[in-house]
Coordinates of C-alpha atoms and ligand atoms in Angstrom, one line a residue:
X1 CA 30.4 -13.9 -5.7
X2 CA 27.6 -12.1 -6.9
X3 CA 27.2 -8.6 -7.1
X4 CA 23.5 -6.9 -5.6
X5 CA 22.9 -3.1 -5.6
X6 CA 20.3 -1.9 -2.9
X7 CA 18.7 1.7 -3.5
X8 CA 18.4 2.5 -0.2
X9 CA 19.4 1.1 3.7
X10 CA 17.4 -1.4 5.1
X11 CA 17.2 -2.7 8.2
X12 CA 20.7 -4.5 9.1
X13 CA 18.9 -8.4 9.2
X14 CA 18.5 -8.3 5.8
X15 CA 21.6 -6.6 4.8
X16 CA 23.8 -8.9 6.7
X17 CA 22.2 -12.1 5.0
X18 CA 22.9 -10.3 1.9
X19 CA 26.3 -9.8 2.7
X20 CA 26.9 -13.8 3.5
X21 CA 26.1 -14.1 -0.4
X22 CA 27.1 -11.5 -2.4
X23 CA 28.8 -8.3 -2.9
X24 CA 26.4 -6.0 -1.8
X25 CA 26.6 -2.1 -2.7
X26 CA 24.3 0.1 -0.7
X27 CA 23.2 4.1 -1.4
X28 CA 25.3 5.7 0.7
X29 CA 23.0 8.6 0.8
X30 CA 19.8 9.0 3.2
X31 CA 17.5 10.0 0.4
X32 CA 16.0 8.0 -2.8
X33 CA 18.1 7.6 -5.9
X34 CA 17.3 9.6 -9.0
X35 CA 16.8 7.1 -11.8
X36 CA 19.8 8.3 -13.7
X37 CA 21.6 6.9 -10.0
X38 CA 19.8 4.0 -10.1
X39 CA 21.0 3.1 -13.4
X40 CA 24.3 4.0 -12.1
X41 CA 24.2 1.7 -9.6
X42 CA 22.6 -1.1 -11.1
X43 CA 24.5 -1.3 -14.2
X44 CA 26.7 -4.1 -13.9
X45 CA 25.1 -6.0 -10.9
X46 CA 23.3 -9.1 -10.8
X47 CA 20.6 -9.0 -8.4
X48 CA 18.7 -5.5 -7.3
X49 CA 16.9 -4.7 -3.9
X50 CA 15.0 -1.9 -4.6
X51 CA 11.9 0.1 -3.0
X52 CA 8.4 0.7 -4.4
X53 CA 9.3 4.6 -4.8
X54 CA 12.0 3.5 -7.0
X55 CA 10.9 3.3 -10.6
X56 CA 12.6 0.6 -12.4
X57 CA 11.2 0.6 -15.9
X58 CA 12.7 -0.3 -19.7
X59 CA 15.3 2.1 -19.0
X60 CA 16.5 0.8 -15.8
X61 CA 16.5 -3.0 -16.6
X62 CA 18.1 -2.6 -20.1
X63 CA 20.9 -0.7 -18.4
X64 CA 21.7 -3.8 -16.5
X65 CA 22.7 -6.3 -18.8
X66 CA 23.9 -8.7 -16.5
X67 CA 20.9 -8.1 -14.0
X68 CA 18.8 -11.6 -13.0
X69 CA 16.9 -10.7 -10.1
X70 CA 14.8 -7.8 -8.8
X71 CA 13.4 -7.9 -5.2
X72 CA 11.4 -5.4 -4.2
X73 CA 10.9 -4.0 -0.6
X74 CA 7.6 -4.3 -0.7
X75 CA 4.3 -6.4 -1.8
X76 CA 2.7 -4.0 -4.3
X77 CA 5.0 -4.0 -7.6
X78 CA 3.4 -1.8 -9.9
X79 CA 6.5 0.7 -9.4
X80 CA 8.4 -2.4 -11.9
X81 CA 7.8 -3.0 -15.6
X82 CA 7.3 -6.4 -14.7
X83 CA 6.7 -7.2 -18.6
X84 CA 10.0 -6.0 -19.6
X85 CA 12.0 -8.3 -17.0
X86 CA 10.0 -10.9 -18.1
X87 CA 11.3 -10.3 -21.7
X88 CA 14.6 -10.1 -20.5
X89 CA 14.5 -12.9 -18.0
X90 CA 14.4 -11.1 -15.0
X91 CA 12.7 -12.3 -11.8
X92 CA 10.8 -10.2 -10.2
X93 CA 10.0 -10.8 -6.5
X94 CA 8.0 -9.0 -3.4
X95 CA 7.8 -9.4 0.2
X96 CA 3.7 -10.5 0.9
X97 CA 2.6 -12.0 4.1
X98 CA 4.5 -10.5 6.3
X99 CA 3.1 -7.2 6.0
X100 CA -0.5 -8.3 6.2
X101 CA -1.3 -7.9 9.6
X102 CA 0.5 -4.7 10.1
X103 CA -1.2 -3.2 6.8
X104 CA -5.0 -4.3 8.2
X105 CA -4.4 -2.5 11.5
X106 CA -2.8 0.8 10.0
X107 CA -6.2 1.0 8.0
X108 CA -8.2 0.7 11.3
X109 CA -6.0 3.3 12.8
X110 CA -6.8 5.5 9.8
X111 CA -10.8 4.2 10.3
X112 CA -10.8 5.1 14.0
X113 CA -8.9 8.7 13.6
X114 CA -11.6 9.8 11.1
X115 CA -14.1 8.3 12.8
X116 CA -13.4 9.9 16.2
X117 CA -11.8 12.8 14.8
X118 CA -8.8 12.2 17.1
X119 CA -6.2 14.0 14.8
X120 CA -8.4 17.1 14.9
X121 CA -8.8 16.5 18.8
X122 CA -5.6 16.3 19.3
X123 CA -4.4 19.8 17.7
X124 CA -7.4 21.1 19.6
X125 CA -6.1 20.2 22.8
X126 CA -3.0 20.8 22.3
X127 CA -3.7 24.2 20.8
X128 CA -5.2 25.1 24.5
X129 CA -8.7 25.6 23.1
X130 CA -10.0 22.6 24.9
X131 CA -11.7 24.6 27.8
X132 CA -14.3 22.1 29.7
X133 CA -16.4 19.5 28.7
X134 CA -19.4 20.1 25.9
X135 CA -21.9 18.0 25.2
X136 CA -21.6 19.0 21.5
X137 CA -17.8 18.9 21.4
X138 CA -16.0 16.8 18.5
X139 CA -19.3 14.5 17.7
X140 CA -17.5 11.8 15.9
X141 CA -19.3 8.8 14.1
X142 CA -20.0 5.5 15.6
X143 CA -18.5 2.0 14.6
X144 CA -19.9 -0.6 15.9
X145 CA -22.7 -2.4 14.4
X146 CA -22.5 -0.3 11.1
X147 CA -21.5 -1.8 7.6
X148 CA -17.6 -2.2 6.5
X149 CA -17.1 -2.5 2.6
X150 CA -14.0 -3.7 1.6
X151 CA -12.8 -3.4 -2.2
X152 CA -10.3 -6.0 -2.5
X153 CA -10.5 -8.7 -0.1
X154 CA -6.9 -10.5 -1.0
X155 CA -4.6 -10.9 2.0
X156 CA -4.5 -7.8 3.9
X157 CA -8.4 -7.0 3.3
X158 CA -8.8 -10.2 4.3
X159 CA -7.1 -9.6 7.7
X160 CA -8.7 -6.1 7.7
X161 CA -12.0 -7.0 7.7
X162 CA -11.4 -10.6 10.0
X163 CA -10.4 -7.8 12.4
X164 CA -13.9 -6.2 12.7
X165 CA -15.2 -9.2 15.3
X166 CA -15.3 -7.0 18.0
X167 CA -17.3 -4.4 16.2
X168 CA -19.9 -6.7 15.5
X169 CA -20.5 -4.8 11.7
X170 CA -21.9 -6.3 8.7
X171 CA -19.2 -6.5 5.9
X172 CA -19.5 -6.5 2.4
X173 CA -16.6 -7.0 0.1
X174 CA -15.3 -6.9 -3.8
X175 CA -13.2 -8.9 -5.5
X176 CA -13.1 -11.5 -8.4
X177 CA -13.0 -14.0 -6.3
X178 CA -15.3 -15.9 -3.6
X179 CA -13.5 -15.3 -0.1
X180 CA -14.2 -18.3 1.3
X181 CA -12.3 -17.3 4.8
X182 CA -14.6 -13.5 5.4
X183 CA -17.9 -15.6 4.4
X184 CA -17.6 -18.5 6.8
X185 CA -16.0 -16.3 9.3
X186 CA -17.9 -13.0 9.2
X187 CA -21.1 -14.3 7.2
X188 CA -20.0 -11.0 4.7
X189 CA -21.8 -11.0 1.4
X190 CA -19.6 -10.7 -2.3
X191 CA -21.2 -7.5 -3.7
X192 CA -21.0 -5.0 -6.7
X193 CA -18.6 -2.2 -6.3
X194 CA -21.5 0.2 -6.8
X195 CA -23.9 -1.9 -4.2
X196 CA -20.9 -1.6 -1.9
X197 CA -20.5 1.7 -2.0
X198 CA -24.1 2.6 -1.3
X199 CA -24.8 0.6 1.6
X200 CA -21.0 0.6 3.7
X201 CA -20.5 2.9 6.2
X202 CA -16.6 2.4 6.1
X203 CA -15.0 1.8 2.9
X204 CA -11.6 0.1 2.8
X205 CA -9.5 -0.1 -0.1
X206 CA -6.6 -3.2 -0.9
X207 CA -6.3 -3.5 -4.1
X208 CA -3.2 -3.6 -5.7
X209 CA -2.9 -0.7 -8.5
X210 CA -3.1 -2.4 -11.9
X211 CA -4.6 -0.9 -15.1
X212 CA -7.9 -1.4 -14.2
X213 CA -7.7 -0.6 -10.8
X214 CA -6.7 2.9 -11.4
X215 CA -9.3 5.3 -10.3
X216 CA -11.3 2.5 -9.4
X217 CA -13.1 5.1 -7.4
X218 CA -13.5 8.4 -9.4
X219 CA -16.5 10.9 -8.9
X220 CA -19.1 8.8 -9.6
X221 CA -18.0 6.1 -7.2
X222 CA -17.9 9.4 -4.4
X223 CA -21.1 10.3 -5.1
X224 CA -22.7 6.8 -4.5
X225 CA -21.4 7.1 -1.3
X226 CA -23.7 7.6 1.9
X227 CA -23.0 11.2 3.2
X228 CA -21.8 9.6 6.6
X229 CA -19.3 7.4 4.9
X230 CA -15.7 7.0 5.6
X231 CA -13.1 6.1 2.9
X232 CA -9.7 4.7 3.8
X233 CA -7.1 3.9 1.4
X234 CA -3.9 2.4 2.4
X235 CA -3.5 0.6 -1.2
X236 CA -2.1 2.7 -3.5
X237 CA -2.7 6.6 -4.4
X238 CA -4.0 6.2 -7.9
X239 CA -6.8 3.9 -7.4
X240 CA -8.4 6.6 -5.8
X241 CA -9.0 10.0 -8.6
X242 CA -7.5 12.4 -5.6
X243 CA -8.8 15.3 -7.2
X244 CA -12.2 14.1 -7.4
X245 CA -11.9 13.0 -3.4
X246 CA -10.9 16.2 -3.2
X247 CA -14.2 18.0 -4.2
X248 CA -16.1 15.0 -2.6
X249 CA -14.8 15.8 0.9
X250 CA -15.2 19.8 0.6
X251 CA -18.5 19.6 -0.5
X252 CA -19.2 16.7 2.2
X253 CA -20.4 13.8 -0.2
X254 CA -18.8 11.7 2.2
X255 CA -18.2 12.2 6.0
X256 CA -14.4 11.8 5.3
X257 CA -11.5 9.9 4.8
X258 CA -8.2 8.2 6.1
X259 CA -5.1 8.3 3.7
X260 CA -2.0 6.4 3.6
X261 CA -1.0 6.9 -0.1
X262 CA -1.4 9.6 -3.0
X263 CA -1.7 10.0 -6.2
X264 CA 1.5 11.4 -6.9
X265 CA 3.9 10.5 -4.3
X266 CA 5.7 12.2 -2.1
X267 CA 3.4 15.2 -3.5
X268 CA 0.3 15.9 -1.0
X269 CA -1.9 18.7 -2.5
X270 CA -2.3 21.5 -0.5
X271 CA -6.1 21.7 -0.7
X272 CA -6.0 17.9 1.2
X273 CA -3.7 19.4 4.0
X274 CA -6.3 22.3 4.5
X275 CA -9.0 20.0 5.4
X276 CA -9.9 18.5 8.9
X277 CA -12.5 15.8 7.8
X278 CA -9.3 13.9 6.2
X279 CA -6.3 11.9 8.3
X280 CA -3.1 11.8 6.2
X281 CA -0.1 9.6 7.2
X282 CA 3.1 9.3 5.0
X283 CA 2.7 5.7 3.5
X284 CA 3.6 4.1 7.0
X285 CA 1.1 1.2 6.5
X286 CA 3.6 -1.6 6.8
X287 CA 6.4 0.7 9.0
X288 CA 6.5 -1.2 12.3
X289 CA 10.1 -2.3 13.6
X290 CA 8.8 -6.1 13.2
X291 CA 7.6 -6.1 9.9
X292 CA 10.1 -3.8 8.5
X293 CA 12.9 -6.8 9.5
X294 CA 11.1 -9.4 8.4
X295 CA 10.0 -7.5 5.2
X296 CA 14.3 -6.9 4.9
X297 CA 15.0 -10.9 5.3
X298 CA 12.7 -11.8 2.8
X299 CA 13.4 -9.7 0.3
X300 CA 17.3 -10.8 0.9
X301 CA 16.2 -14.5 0.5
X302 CA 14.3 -13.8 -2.8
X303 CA 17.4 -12.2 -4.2
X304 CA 19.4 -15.2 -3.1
X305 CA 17.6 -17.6 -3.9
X306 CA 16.9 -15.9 -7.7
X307 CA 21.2 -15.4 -8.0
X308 CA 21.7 -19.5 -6.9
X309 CA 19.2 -20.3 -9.6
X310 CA 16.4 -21.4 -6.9
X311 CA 12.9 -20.0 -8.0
X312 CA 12.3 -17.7 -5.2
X313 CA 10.0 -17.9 -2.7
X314 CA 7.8 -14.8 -3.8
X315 CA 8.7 -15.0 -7.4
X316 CA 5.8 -12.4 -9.1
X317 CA 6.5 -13.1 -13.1
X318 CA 6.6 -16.8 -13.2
X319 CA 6.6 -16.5 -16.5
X320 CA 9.9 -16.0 -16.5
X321 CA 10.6 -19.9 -16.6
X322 CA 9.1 -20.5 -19.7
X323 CA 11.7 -17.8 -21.0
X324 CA 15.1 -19.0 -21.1
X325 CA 16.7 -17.5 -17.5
X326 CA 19.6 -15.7 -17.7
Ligands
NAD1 N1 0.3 1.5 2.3 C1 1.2 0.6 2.4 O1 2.3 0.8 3.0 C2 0.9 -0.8 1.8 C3 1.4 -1.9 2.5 C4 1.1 -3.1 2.0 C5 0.4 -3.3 0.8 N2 -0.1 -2.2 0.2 C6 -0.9 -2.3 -1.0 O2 -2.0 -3.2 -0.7 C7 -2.2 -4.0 -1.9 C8 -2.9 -5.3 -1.5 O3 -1.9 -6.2 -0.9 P1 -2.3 -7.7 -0.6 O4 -1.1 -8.4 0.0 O5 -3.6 -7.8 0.1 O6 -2.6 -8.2 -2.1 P2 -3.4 -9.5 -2.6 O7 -3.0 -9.7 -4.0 O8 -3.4 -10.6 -1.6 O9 -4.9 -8.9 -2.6 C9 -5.4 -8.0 -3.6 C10 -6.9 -8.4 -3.9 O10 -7.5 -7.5 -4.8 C11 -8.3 -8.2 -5.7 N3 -8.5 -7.4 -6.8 C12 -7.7 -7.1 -7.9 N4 -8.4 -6.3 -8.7 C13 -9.6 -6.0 -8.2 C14 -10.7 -5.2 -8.6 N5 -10.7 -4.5 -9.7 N6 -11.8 -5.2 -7.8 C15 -11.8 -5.9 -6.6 N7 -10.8 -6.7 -6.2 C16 -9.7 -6.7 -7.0 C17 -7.5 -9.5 -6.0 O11 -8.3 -10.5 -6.5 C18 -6.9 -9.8 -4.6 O12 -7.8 -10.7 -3.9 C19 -0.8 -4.1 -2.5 O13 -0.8 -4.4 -3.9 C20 -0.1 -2.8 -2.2 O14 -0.3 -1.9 -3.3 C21 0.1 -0.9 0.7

């Protein structure tokens, strides 16, 4: 049987299929591994299940030799040196799809809350200050009809902006490629990054972080920005310079913005906590009950499928077949 270390519980679906095919060691502990316990752990295992806070670089892999599959519990990757377990003919595997859905609608959450200013409505009210109805109370922006950029139009930007029907908005989008879907659907228009940026009202980020996505949008992307803008970024942290969104929403380039990620993770900075014209959420974009299963059973069947010598399903580093496979 083969022997699969998982950094950190997941929900039981995928553990049980786990255990019907190998040996399957889980942290005890109710916290994330230090690398040094990772390395621990992973040593003389076969197959990994790890999480996208979990750093598995040179280090990690090299301490494993026996290690032939890596599944991580999520569909960004950038948290593995995919290179490396290429070298070393490792598979590397994520869990896309299922999380698309659930992604797209945490990023109109985050639009709505700025938006609306319900976060900063809500502490109002609760904070008994809320003492009768004023016509000039909370003025919010409105969505509907307005212009929704969205950098990165892959899967979940895809679904994100397919979502904005009701709002009847005009969207733009980035990527390299044509989206065939958002411009037969939505009539949206493939534009610059720096056209985008000057005429959306909403700006939506889902790219994945890759070395030329990070700080795709600095201080000179902020500053092309119309002063009634909205950013929301439920992609990764770094794609954003936070310290230059940090100046950009203090001096009110923008209107504000809606964040599910950060720079340096789990680290917020305090000046971003002090400020009401931002939404902050702990990287929850995919944390629903469903998806969280479903995200558990595929990342389970990748592993499998990688230990029985099956190429699976959401293989990342292909590549890996034209090595010789451990
Ligand atoms: N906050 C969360 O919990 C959460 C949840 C799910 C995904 N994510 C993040 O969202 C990212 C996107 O996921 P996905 O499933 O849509 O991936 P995807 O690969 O389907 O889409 C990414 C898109 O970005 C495009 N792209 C790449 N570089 C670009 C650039 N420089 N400019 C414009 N477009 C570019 C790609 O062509 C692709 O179409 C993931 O990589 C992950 O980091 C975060």
């Amino acid at each position: 049987m083969y022997s699969v270390f998982v950094t950190r519980r997941i929900p039981d679906d995928g553990l049980e299929l786990l255990r019907k095919h190998s040996r399957v060691h889980v942290n005890p502990c109710d916290r994330s591994l230090t690398k040094e316990e990772i390395i621990e752990g992973v040593r003389d295992k076969d197959g990994l299940l790890c999480l996208l806070n979990d750093t598995i670089d040179r280090e990690v892999i090299e301490s494993a030799p026996k290690l032939r599959v890596i599944a991580n519990y999520a569909v960004g990757y950038n948290n593995i040196d995919v290179k490396t377990a290429s070298e070393k003919g490792v598979m590397v595997t994520n869990t896309p799809d299922v999380l698309t859905d659930t992604t797209a609608e945490m990023a109109w959450a985050l639009l709505f809350a700025v938006a609306r200013r319900v976060v900063e409505s809500d502490r109002y009210t609760r904070d008994g200050r809320f003492t009768g109805w004023d016509p000039m109370l909370m003025l919010g922006v409105d969505v509907t009809g307005k212009t929704l950029g969205v950098i990165g139009a892959g899967r979940i930007g895809t679904a994100f902006a397919l979502k904005s029907r009701g709002f009847n908005m005009k969207v733009l989008y980035t990527d390299q490629h044509v989206n065939a879907v958002l411009e037969k659907e939505l009539h949206a228009e493939k534009a610059e990054l720096q056209d985008l940026l000057e005429d959306a009202d909403f700006v939506s980020i889902h790219v994945p972080l890759l070395d030329d996505t990070y700080h795709l949008i600095g201080e000179n992307e902020l500053r092309r920005m119309k002063k009634n803008a909205i950013l929301i970024n439920t992609s990764r942290g770094a794609v954003v310079d936070e310290k230059a969104l940090i100046k950009a929403l203090k001096e009110k380039w923008i209107t504000g913005a809606g964040l599910d990620v950060y720079e340096h993770e789990p680290h917020v900075p305090d000046e971003l906590k002090k400020l009401d014209n931002v939404v902050l959420t702990p990287h929850i974009a995919s944390a629903t009950f469903e998806t969280r299963r479903k995200m558990a059973v595929i990342a389970a069947e990748n592993l499998i499928a990688g230990l029985n010598g099956t190429r699976p399903p959401n293989c990342v580093n292909p590549e890996v077949y034209t090595k010789k496979v451990k």
